[in-house]
CSV table of C-alpha atoms in Angstrom, one decimal:
chain,number,residue,atom,x,y,z
A,541,MET,CA,177.6,133.2,-153.4
A,542,PRO,CA,174.0,133.2,-152.1
A,543,PRO,CA,171.9,130.2,-153.0
A,544,ILE,CA,169.5,130.6,-155.9
A,545,ALA,CA,166.0,131.0,-154.7
A,546,THR,CA,163.5,128.4,-156.2
A,547,HIS,CA,159.8,128.8,-156.5
A,548,HIS,CA,157.5,126.1,-155.2
A,549,PRO,CA,153.9,126.6,-156.3
A,550,THR,CA,151.4,126.6,-153.4
A,551,VAL,CA,149.0,123.6,-153.4
A,552,PRO,CA,145.5,124.5,-152.4
A,553,ALA,CA,144.5,123.0,-149.0
A,554,SER,CA,141.7,121.1,-150.5
A,555,ARG,CA,144.1,119.3,-152.8
A,556,ARG,CA,146.8,118.5,-150.3
A,557,PRO,CA,147.3,114.9,-149.4
A,558,PRO,CA,146.4,114.0,-145.8
A,559,ALA,CA,149.2,114.2,-143.3
A,560,PRO,CA,150.7,111.0,-141.9
A,561,GLY,CA,148.6,109.6,-139.1
A,562,GLY,CA,145.3,111.2,-140.3
A,563,GLY,CA,146.2,114.8,-139.3
A,564,GLY,CA,144.3,117.8,-140.5
A,565,VAL,CA,140.9,119.2,-139.6
A,566,PRO,CA,138.6,116.4,-138.4
A,567,GLY,CA,135.5,115.8,-140.5
A,568,ALA,CA,132.0,115.1,-139.6
A,569,GLU,CA,132.8,111.3,-139.5
A,570,SER,CA,135.6,111.7,-137.0
A,571,ARG,CA,133.5,114.0,-134.8
A,572,LEU,CA,130.7,111.5,-134.8
A,573,VAL,CA,133.2,108.7,-133.8
A,574,ARG,CA,134.5,110.9,-130.9
A,575,ALA,CA,131.0,111.7,-129.7
A,576,LEU,CA,130.0,108.1,-129.8
A,577,GLY,CA,133.2,107.2,-127.9
A,578,ARG,CA,132.4,109.7,-125.2
A,579,ALA,CA,128.9,108.4,-124.9
A,580,ALA,CA,130.0,104.7,-124.9
A,581,PRO,CA,129.9,104.2,-121.1
A,582,ALA,CA,126.4,105.6,-121.0
A,583,LEU,CA,125.2,103.4,-123.8
A,584,VAL,CA,126.8,100.3,-122.3
A,585,GLY,CA,125.3,101.0,-118.9
A,586,TYR,CA,121.9,101.6,-120.5
A,587,LEU,CA,122.1,98.3,-122.5
A,588,MET,CA,123.1,96.4,-119.4
A,589,VAL,CA,120.1,97.7,-117.4
A,590,ARG,CA,117.6,96.9,-120.2
A,591,LEU,CA,119.1,93.5,-121.0
A,592,PHE,CA,118.8,92.6,-117.4
A,593,GLY,CA,115.2,93.7,-117.4
A,594,LEU,CA,114.6,91.6,-120.5
A,595,LEU,CA,116.1,88.5,-118.8
A,596,VAL,CA,113.9,88.9,-115.7
A,597,LEU,CA,110.9,89.3,-118.0
A,598,ALA,CA,111.8,86.3,-120.0
A,599,ARG,CA,112.3,84.1,-116.9
A,600,TRP,CA,109.0,85.3,-115.3
A,601,ALA,CA,107.1,84.7,-118.6
A,602,HIS,CA,108.6,81.2,-118.8
A,603,VAL,CA,107.4,80.4,-115.3
A,604,GLN,CA,103.9,81.5,-116.4
A,605,GLY,CA,104.1,79.6,-119.6
A,606,ARG,CA,103.9,82.7,-121.7
A,607,GLY,CA,105.9,84.0,-124.6
A,608,VAL,CA,108.0,87.2,-124.4
A,609,TRP,CA,107.7,88.0,-128.1
A,610,PRO,CA,103.9,88.6,-128.3
A,611,THR,CA,104.0,90.5,-125.0
A,612,LEU,CA,106.5,93.0,-126.4
A,613,ALA,CA,105.5,93.2,-130.0
A,614,THR,CA,101.8,92.5,-130.5
A,615,THR,CA,99.8,93.6,-127.5
A,616,TRP,CA,97.8,96.7,-126.5
A,617,ASP,CA,99.0,99.9,-128.2
A,618,SER,CA,101.3,97.8,-130.4
A,619,ASP,CA,98.2,96.4,-132.1
A,620,TRP,CA,96.9,99.8,-132.9
A,621,TYR,CA,100.1,100.9,-134.5
A,622,LEU,CA,100.4,97.7,-136.5
A,623,GLY,CA,96.8,98.0,-137.6
A,624,ILE,CA,97.5,101.5,-138.9
A,625,ALA,CA,100.6,100.3,-140.7
A,626,ASP,CA,98.5,97.5,-142.3
A,627,HIS,CA,95.2,99.3,-143.1
A,628,GLY,CA,95.7,103.0,-142.6
A,629,TYR,CA,93.4,105.3,-140.7
A,630,GLN,CA,89.6,105.2,-140.5
A,631,ARG,CA,87.6,108.0,-142.1
A,632,GLU,CA,84.7,108.5,-139.8
A,633,LEU,CA,84.5,109.8,-136.3
A,634,GLY,CA,81.9,107.3,-135.1
A,635,THR,CA,80.5,107.0,-131.7
A,636,ALA,CA,82.1,103.9,-130.2
A,637,LEU,CA,84.4,104.5,-127.2
A,638,ASP,CA,88.1,103.5,-127.3
A,639,SER,CA,88.0,102.4,-130.9
A,640,ASN,CA,89.1,105.3,-133.2
A,641,ASN,CA,92.6,104.9,-134.4
A,642,LEU,CA,92.9,108.5,-135.4
A,643,ALA,CA,94.0,109.1,-131.7
A,644,PHE,CA,97.4,107.5,-132.6
A,645,PHE,CA,99.9,109.8,-134.3
A,646,PRO,CA,101.3,108.7,-137.7
A,647,LEU,CA,105.1,108.8,-137.8
A,648,TYR,CA,105.8,105.5,-136.0
A,649,PRO,CA,103.4,103.3,-138.1
A,650,ALA,CA,104.7,105.1,-141.2
A,651,LEU,CA,108.2,104.1,-140.3
A,652,VAL,CA,107.1,100.5,-139.6
A,653,LYS,CA,105.4,100.3,-142.9
A,654,ALA,CA,108.3,101.7,-144.9
A,655,ALA,CA,110.9,99.6,-143.2
A,656,ALA,CA,108.9,96.4,-143.5
A,657,ALA,CA,108.6,97.0,-147.2
A,658,VAL,CA,112.4,96.8,-147.7
A,659,THR,CA,113.3,94.2,-145.0
A,660,PRO,CA,112.5,90.5,-144.7
A,661,GLY,CA,110.9,90.8,-141.2
A,662,THR,CA,107.3,91.1,-140.3
A,663,ARG,CA,105.8,94.4,-139.4
A,664,ALA,CA,105.7,93.4,-135.8
A,665,SER,CA,109.4,92.5,-135.7
A,666,VAL,CA,110.3,95.7,-137.6
A,667,ALA,CA,108.2,97.7,-135.1
A,668,LEU,CA,110.2,96.2,-132.2
A,669,VAL,CA,113.5,96.7,-133.8
A,670,ILE,CA,112.7,100.4,-134.5
A,671,ALA,CA,111.8,100.8,-130.8
A,672,VAL,CA,115.0,99.2,-129.6
A,673,VAL,CA,117.2,101.2,-132.0
A,674,ALA,CA,115.3,104.4,-131.1
A,675,SER,CA,115.9,103.7,-127.4
A,676,LEU,CA,119.7,103.7,-127.9
A,677,VAL,CA,119.4,106.9,-129.9
A,678,ALA,CA,117.4,108.3,-127.1
A,679,ALA,CA,119.9,107.2,-124.4
A,680,TRP,CA,122.7,108.9,-126.4
A,681,GLY,CA,120.7,112.1,-126.6
A,682,ILE,CA,119.9,112.0,-122.9
A,683,PHE,CA,123.6,111.5,-122.2
A,684,SER,CA,124.4,114.4,-124.4
A,685,VAL,CA,122.1,116.7,-122.6
A,686,GLY,CA,123.4,115.7,-119.2
A,687,ASP,CA,127.0,115.9,-120.4
A,688,ARG,CA,126.6,119.4,-121.8
A,689,LEU,CA,125.0,120.6,-118.6
A,690,HIS,CA,127.0,118.8,-115.9
A,691,GLY,CA,129.7,116.7,-117.5
A,692,GLN,CA,130.3,113.1,-118.7
A,693,ARG,CA,129.7,111.4,-115.4
A,694,VAL,CA,126.3,113.0,-114.9
A,695,GLY,CA,125.3,112.3,-118.5
A,696,THR,CA,126.2,108.6,-118.0
A,697,VAL,CA,124.2,108.3,-114.8
A,698,LEU,CA,121.2,110.2,-116.4
A,699,ALA,CA,121.1,107.7,-119.3
A,700,VAL,CA,121.3,104.7,-116.9
A,701,LEU,CA,118.6,106.1,-114.7
A,702,TRP,CA,116.3,106.6,-117.7
A,703,GLY,CA,116.8,102.9,-118.6
A,704,ALA,CA,115.9,102.1,-115.0
A,705,TYR,CA,112.7,104.1,-114.9
A,706,PRO,CA,109.9,102.1,-113.2
A,707,VAL,CA,108.1,101.3,-116.4
A,708,ALA,CA,111.1,101.4,-118.7
A,709,VAL,CA,110.1,98.0,-120.0
A,710,VAL,CA,108.0,99.8,-122.7
A,711,GLN,CA,111.2,101.2,-124.2
A,712,TRP,CA,111.7,97.8,-125.8
A,713,MET,CA,108.1,97.3,-126.8
A,714,GLY,CA,106.2,98.2,-130.0
A,715,TYR,CA,105.3,101.6,-128.5
A,716,THR,CA,106.2,105.1,-129.4
A,717,GLU,CA,107.9,106.2,-126.2
A,718,SER,CA,111.5,105.4,-127.3
A,719,LEU,CA,111.1,107.1,-130.7
A,720,PHE,CA,109.5,110.1,-129.1
A,721,THR,CA,112.2,110.4,-126.4
A,722,ALA,CA,114.9,110.2,-129.1
A,723,PHE,CA,113.4,113.2,-131.0
A,724,THR,CA,112.9,115.0,-127.7
A,725,ALA,CA,116.4,114.5,-126.3
A,726,TRP,CA,118.2,115.5,-129.4
A,727,CYS,CA,115.8,118.5,-129.9
A,728,LEU,CA,116.5,119.8,-126.4
A,729,TYR,CA,120.3,119.2,-127.0
A,730,ALA,CA,120.1,121.2,-130.2
A,731,ALA,CA,118.2,124.0,-128.4
A,732,LEU,CA,120.9,124.1,-125.7
A,733,LYS,CA,123.5,124.5,-128.4
A,734,GLY,CA,121.6,127.2,-130.2
A,735,ARG,CA,121.0,125.1,-133.3
A,736,TRP,CA,117.5,126.3,-133.7
A,737,LEU,CA,116.7,124.9,-137.2
A,738,TRP,CA,117.7,121.4,-135.9
A,739,ALA,CA,115.6,121.9,-132.8
A,740,GLY,CA,112.6,123.1,-134.8
A,741,SER,CA,112.9,120.2,-137.2
A,742,LEU,CA,113.2,117.6,-134.5
A,743,ALA,CA,110.3,119.1,-132.6
A,744,THR,CA,108.2,118.8,-135.8
A,745,LEU,CA,109.0,115.1,-135.9
A,746,ALA,CA,108.2,114.7,-132.2
A,747,GLY,CA,104.9,116.3,-132.9
A,748,LEU,CA,104.1,113.7,-135.5
A,749,THR,CA,104.9,110.9,-133.1
A,750,ARG,CA,102.8,111.4,-129.9
A,751,PRO,CA,100.1,113.8,-128.8
A,752,THR,CA,102.5,115.1,-126.1
A,753,GLY,CA,104.7,116.4,-128.9
A,754,ILE,CA,103.1,119.7,-128.3
A,755,ALA,CA,105.2,119.9,-125.1
A,756,VAL,CA,108.4,119.7,-127.3
A,757,ALA,CA,107.0,122.3,-129.6
A,758,ALA,CA,106.3,124.6,-126.7
A,759,ALA,CA,109.8,124.2,-125.4
A,760,VAL,CA,111.5,125.1,-128.7
A,761,ALA,CA,109.0,127.9,-129.4
A,762,VAL,CA,109.4,129.6,-126.0
A,763,ALA,CA,113.2,129.2,-125.9
A,764,GLY,CA,113.6,130.2,-129.5
A,765,LEU,CA,111.5,133.3,-129.1
A,766,VAL,CA,113.4,134.3,-126.0
A,767,ALA,CA,116.7,133.8,-127.9
A,768,TYR,CA,115.4,135.9,-130.8
A,769,VAL,CA,114.3,138.8,-128.5
A,770,ARG,CA,117.8,138.8,-126.9
A,771,THR,CA,120.0,138.3,-130.0
A,772,ARG,CA,117.7,139.0,-133.0
A,773,GLU,CA,119.0,135.7,-134.5
A,774,ARG,CA,116.6,134.8,-137.3
A,775,ARG,CA,117.3,131.1,-137.0
A,776,ALA,CA,116.0,131.2,-133.5
A,777,LEU,CA,112.7,132.7,-134.8
A,778,ALA,CA,112.6,130.2,-137.6
A,779,GLY,CA,113.1,127.3,-135.3
A,780,ALA,CA,110.3,128.6,-133.0
A,781,LEU,CA,107.9,128.9,-135.9
A,782,LEU,CA,108.9,125.4,-137.3
A,783,ALA,CA,108.5,123.5,-134.0
A,784,PRO,CA,104.7,123.2,-133.8
A,785,LEU,CA,104.1,122.3,-137.5
A,786,GLY,CA,104.1,118.5,-137.0
A,787,TRP,CA,101.6,118.4,-134.2
A,788,CYS,CA,99.4,121.1,-135.7
A,789,GLY,CA,99.6,119.5,-139.1
A,790,TYR,CA,98.3,116.1,-137.9
A,791,VAL,CA,95.5,117.7,-135.8
A,792,ALA,CA,94.4,119.7,-138.8
A,793,TRP,CA,94.5,116.6,-141.0
A,794,VAL,CA,92.3,114.7,-138.6
A,795,GLY,CA,89.8,117.6,-138.6
A,796,HIS,CA,89.7,117.5,-142.4
A,797,ARG,CA,89.4,113.7,-142.5
A,798,VAL,CA,86.4,113.6,-140.2
A,799,GLY,CA,84.8,116.8,-141.6
A,800,ARG,CA,84.9,119.0,-138.5
A,801,TRP,CA,87.4,121.6,-137.3
A,802,ASP,CA,87.7,120.0,-133.8
A,803,GLY,CA,87.9,116.5,-135.1
A,804,TYR,CA,91.0,115.5,-133.3
A,805,PHE,CA,89.6,116.6,-129.9
A,806,ALA,CA,86.4,114.8,-130.7
A,807,VAL,CA,88.4,111.7,-131.2
A,808,GLN,CA,90.2,112.2,-127.9
A,809,LYS,CA,86.8,112.7,-126.2
A,810,LEU,CA,85.8,109.2,-127.5
A,811,TRP,CA,88.9,107.9,-125.7
A,812,ARG,CA,87.8,109.9,-122.6
A,813,ASN,CA,90.9,112.1,-122.7
A,814,GLN,CA,89.4,115.4,-121.7
A,815,TRP,CA,91.0,118.3,-119.8
A,816,ASP,CA,89.6,118.7,-116.3
A,817,GLY,CA,92.4,120.7,-114.6
A,818,GLY,CA,93.8,117.7,-112.7
A,819,ARG,CA,90.6,116.9,-110.8
A,820,SER,CA,90.4,113.2,-111.9
A,821,THR,CA,94.1,112.7,-111.2
A,822,LEU,CA,93.8,114.0,-107.6
A,823,VAL,CA,90.7,111.8,-107.0
A,824,GLU,CA,92.4,108.7,-108.4
A,825,MET,CA,95.6,109.4,-106.5
A,826,ARG,CA,93.9,109.9,-103.2
A,827,GLU,CA,91.9,106.7,-103.7
A,828,HIS,CA,94.9,104.5,-104.5
A,829,LEU,CA,97.2,106.0,-101.8
A,830,ALA,CA,94.8,106.6,-99.0
A,831,TYR,CA,91.3,105.2,-99.2
A,832,ASP,CA,91.4,101.9,-101.1
A,833,ALA,CA,91.3,99.0,-98.7
A,834,SER,CA,92.9,96.6,-101.2
A,835,PRO,CA,94.7,98.8,-103.8
A,836,MET,CA,96.1,97.3,-107.0
A,837,PHE,CA,99.9,97.4,-106.9
A,838,PHE,CA,100.4,98.9,-110.3
A,839,LEU,CA,98.0,101.8,-109.7
A,840,VAL,CA,99.8,102.5,-106.4
A,841,LEU,CA,103.1,102.6,-108.4
A,842,VAL,CA,101.6,105.0,-111.0
A,843,SER,CA,100.4,107.3,-108.1
A,844,VAL,CA,103.8,107.3,-106.5
A,845,VAL,CA,105.5,108.1,-109.8
A,846,LEU,CA,103.2,111.0,-110.3
A,847,VAL,CA,103.9,112.4,-106.8
A,848,VAL,CA,107.6,111.9,-107.1
A,849,SER,CA,107.6,113.5,-110.5
A,850,ALA,CA,105.9,116.6,-109.2
A,851,GLY,CA,108.5,116.9,-106.4
A,852,LEU,CA,111.4,116.4,-108.9
A,853,TYR,CA,110.0,119.2,-111.1
A,854,LEU,CA,110.2,121.6,-108.1
A,855,LEU,CA,113.8,120.6,-107.7
A,856,CYS,CA,114.4,121.3,-111.4
A,857,LEU,CA,112.9,124.8,-110.9
A,858,THR,CA,115.2,125.3,-107.9
A,859,ASP,CA,118.2,124.2,-109.9
A,860,ARG,CA,117.3,126.7,-112.6
A,861,GLN,CA,117.5,124.2,-115.4
A,862,PRO,CA,117.6,125.8,-118.9
A,863,LEU,CA,114.4,127.2,-120.1
A,864,ALA,CA,113.8,124.7,-122.9
A,865,LEU,CA,114.0,121.8,-120.4
A,866,LEU,CA,111.7,123.5,-117.9
A,867,VAL,CA,109.1,124.3,-120.4
A,868,PHE,CA,109.1,120.8,-121.9
A,869,THR,CA,108.7,119.0,-118.6
A,870,GLY,CA,106.3,121.5,-117.3
A,871,VAL,CA,103.9,121.4,-120.2
A,872,LEU,CA,104.2,117.6,-120.4
A,873,MET,CA,103.3,117.3,-116.7
A,874,VAL,CA,100.4,119.7,-117.1
A,875,ILE,CA,99.0,117.5,-120.0
A,876,VAL,CA,99.5,114.2,-118.1
A,877,LEU,CA,98.3,115.4,-114.7
A,878,GLY,CA,95.5,117.7,-116.0
A,879,SER,CA,93.8,115.1,-118.3
A,880,GLY,CA,90.7,113.3,-117.2
A,881,GLY,CA,91.5,110.2,-119.3
A,882,VAL,CA,92.5,106.8,-118.2
A,883,TYR,CA,94.8,106.8,-115.2
A,884,PHE,CA,97.0,103.7,-115.4
A,885,PRO,CA,99.3,104.7,-118.3
A,886,ARG,CA,100.3,108.0,-116.8
A,887,ALA,CA,103.6,106.8,-115.5
A,888,ARG,CA,104.4,105.7,-119.0
A,889,PHE,CA,103.3,109.1,-120.4
A,890,LEU,CA,106.0,110.7,-118.2
A,891,LEU,CA,108.8,108.4,-119.5
A,892,PRO,CA,110.1,111.0,-122.0
A,893,ALA,CA,110.5,113.6,-119.2
A,894,PHE,CA,114.1,112.6,-118.5
A,895,PRO,CA,115.1,116.2,-117.3
A,896,LEU,CA,113.2,115.3,-114.1
A,897,LEU,CA,115.9,112.8,-113.4
A,898,LEU,CA,118.7,115.4,-113.6
A,899,PRO,CA,118.7,116.3,-109.9
A,900,ILE,CA,119.0,112.6,-109.0
A,901,ALA,CA,121.8,112.1,-111.6
A,902,VAL,CA,123.8,115.0,-110.3
A,903,ALA,CA,123.5,113.7,-106.7
A,904,VAL,CA,124.5,110.1,-107.7
A,905,ALA,CA,127.4,111.3,-109.8
A,906,ARG,CA,128.8,113.3,-106.9
A,907,ALA,CA,128.5,110.4,-104.5
A,908,ARG,CA,131.2,107.9,-103.8
A,909,ARG,CA,131.5,105.1,-106.3
A,910,PRO,CA,130.2,102.4,-104.0
A,911,VAL,CA,127.1,104.5,-103.1
A,912,ALA,CA,126.5,105.3,-106.8
A,913,LEU,CA,126.7,101.6,-107.7
A,914,VAL,CA,124.3,100.6,-105.0
A,915,VAL,CA,121.8,103.3,-106.2
A,916,LEU,CA,122.0,102.4,-109.8
A,917,GLY,CA,122.0,98.7,-109.1
A,918,GLY,CA,118.9,99.0,-106.9
A,919,ALA,CA,117.2,101.1,-109.6
A,920,ALA,CA,118.0,98.4,-112.2
A,921,LEU,CA,116.7,95.6,-110.0
A,922,SER,CA,113.5,97.5,-109.1
A,923,SER,CA,112.9,98.5,-112.8
A,924,ALA,CA,113.3,94.9,-113.9
A,925,TRP,CA,110.8,93.5,-111.3
A,926,LEU,CA,108.3,96.3,-111.8
A,927,GLY,CA,108.4,96.0,-115.6
A,928,ALA,CA,107.8,92.3,-115.5
A,929,ASN,CA,105.0,92.8,-113.0
A,930,ALA,CA,103.4,95.5,-115.2
A,931,LEU,CA,103.4,93.1,-118.3
A,932,LEU,CA,102.6,89.8,-116.6
A,933,VAL,CA,100.6,90.5,-113.5
A,934,TRP,CA,98.7,93.8,-114.1
A,935,PRO,CA,95.8,92.8,-116.3
A,936,GLY,CA,95.9,95.9,-118.6
A,937,PRO,CA,98.5,97.8,-120.6
A,938,PRO,CA,101.3,99.6,-118.8
């Protein structure tokens, strides 16, 4: 006699208990954990480089009888951002040189003010913590870009090289470079994956962080428009249109605040940041590298960084990097090299241009392990020494 068939009602997938051992479709949390695990070697390597740099700085400062804390948290540009967090922006354009705080973009001081309101630390300590945390987020994003383009090993080397940049000491200062690089790295990663709304949103945030946020906006706008022309994907067009809103919004607000349409550019003129097509850069570079009988070391370093960066960009073009990366680094270099403003911080201004390091990262990753360790170790040593020199010997801001 055949067995009697029995009916078992189907349980909807959404109501089924999880399978033993956590089976099933991984959620967002498990994807995040896996991504973090893949990036762990890069983050550990980055931390080791920056902690070594901090130790060298602390020892050097101790020998000089100086404190590390005020050097990192309350000097130069840090003072400007803390002043904005404390008192807000001024309302007049004025005529005094190097004194108008409207030149500094608002997102970083706004985060400092908001975080300090709900934490026990001072605004200076909060600003430093934000910079350090942002540097780790930036290193993760940089790894992710390198990993997507060339694999995990290249991504790891790329993050470590960014931590060993000649003036990487500013990554752990009360400056905006780390926050800006974090937005930039993840924006470019989103563009590489075709996540255009994320890319446009992150470009908007980058545009509220630094004046060079226009380079991020240009990268997303150009790459997004090209993608839209090819695929007619509306999200690509939306991301392209969204990208410049942060930068344009702040520039428009400054104009409204000071009562003239070109108010932001008038502020930059008071800081002597005017476009001259690169003439001032070439004059300064020639002076420090060829004609100055007793050149200052830091200015020579800045000149060398600019020359090497230009050479690396040519390699990036030869390697046919993705369009978003080429546009970002290209526009950023045009802004930094084409400005007639102060010369000494230009190496720092190029710090977010991590795609320039991709050709080096690929070469180091392909080298034998001992060679790679020597290169990365040498980069870490030089970065630690150069960073301490920039903060404790050079008389001005890095």
